[in-house]
Amino acid sequence: MTEDTDTPDDGAPTAGADDLAIDPWGSSTIEDYRSLFEQFGIEEFDEVLPDVAHPHYLMRRAIIFGHRDYRRVVDAMRNDEPFAALSGFMPTGEPHIGHKLVFDELIWHQQQGGDTYALIADLEAHSARGLDWDEIDEHARDYLLSLLAFGFDPEAGTLYRQSTNRRLQDLAFELGIEANFSEFEAIYGFSGETDVSHMQSVVTQAADILYPQLDEPKPTVIPVGPDQDPHIRLTRDLAARMRAFGVTRAYASFEADDAERELIAAAHAALSDEAGGEDDLVRCVEAANWLEREVEPSETRADAIRKLEAAGKEPVRPRVRFLDRNASEEAFAALIEAIDGEKRVFDEHIDAFEIDRASAEELAREVEVAHGDFGFIPPSSIYHRFMTGLTGGKMSSSVPASHISLLDDPEDGYDKVRSATTGGRETAEEQRELGGRPDQCPVYELYAYLLAGDDDEYAQTVYDECAGGERLCGGCKTEAAESMADFLEDHQARREEMREVLEDLDIDLDRQRP
Ligand code: TRP
Ligand code: SF4
């Protein structure tokens, strides 16, 4: 993913870019992962980890730290239901060890049975980074060779590049109808100076994210760095706007927002308890009176009371409400037909009294798909920490000493590790006494993110020995450097074996210029 710090050369995002907390094309580092939880509602990965059957070591070591809605995918994995994984790579330079995290995440989901996609974001590289097509073709080949060498199964999965995928571009066009410039301005800091093609690359990425659901809706996870979260949020919104139907809960015929609904639900629960559980006995006016008596005054309370009073003697009855968002007349009629049990049909919604929310969601989606709509499930995401650069600071494709390219000579890889900054002390003596600081050490990260592989015990030993002062940086770096050289040699040999495989794949790596 973008471990990259280059500034986009079309000058976008411009206005307000400094105020953006996350800018996918910017150079800011993610300073504080915790603020991502609070500010943007990214959830902690810890919450879902216990339910993941065979978690990848990146999950076990909390390198994958956050997620959105990943539980959907975890549930699908556990129940042997279809799910998908997709990520994309901008071919702006050589693939490096930071990109291996995403390769691993994709391959792991593929091994868990997911329908897995990897794409080359060549339209984005061309428009947002200004790379020419020859460079793009060369880098695209390198990303794909590394992905295959790490174990991606191209027979089971799908590889594509944005520029030659017509279905993708058609989907991007459809999504563009639901997005407008003000929204891009707010999310990405785009301005009047921003290239039209850069904007197009944003809807193209949204289309990438929904692409696995073109044939049928399924839970889909997008493994990315947290810098890509704005794209995830936008796409989750666009996916909802593309739906023919929405499903919510309601308690009476009028519309209420989430906060009002919560108050009405509380009134209903309290009063129907008093009435011995007979739903029909609770009237809207009574609920209004209850709120007046029992709940602190607030704007929400006032609104709820007003609505309840207007509904008068209408009984308060919990129900599931189907909203007509963009449905055709035929689809709306078919949904009415498909709902079992008591229902009431209104102009733009249907209330159903005998089905639960989850079955309602499923039903709405089924009818939608049967009538030629997409029925998208909001895409999920998982977020991994960025590796620290070997020289400290951010790992960047444009600073060779900061990263190890997967194409680096094993000897160069060895040397880069040997000259890396560490979390060590001034002198060996001090280190023996105080211990090293593995949490601030890019060399320790190499072990945890890559070199220790699946061997948790090895990673833990390095950590403990460092923190305990038994491990000194010289020897530690030599050990890591040797291991890195072996890794590169091995990987590069596999890449050579994959050349033939790549040639036989249905992906055009010599793009015809427009
Ligand atoms: N924007 C991503 C990057 O900068 C690349 C990308 C394009 C992507 N389409 C995607 C990532 C879809 C995840 C999913 O690296
Ligand atoms: Fe880093 Fe190893 Fe030195 Fe510890 S001993 S600070 S892990 S280089």
mmCIF file of C-alpha atoms in Angstrom, residues 60 165 206 278 283 341 492:
data_model
loop_
_atom_site.group_PDB
_atom_site.id
_atom_site.type_symbol
_atom_site.label_atom_id
_atom_site.label_comp_id
_atom_site.label_asym_id
_atom_site.label_seq_id
_atom_site.Cartn_x
_atom_site.Cartn_y
_atom_site.Cartn_z
ATOM 1 C CA ARG A 60 -1.448 -12.361 16.531
ATOM 2 C CA ASN A 165 -10.908 -3.752 -17.016
ATOM 3 C CA ALA A 206 -14.461 2.534 -5.014
ATOM 4 C CA GLU A 278 -49.710 -6.668 25.526
ATOM 5 C CA ARG A 283 -50.741 4.127 22.624
ATOM 6 C CA GLY A 341 -47.120 -12.227 7.811
ATOM 7 C CA GLN A 492 14.103 -13.740 -5.961
#
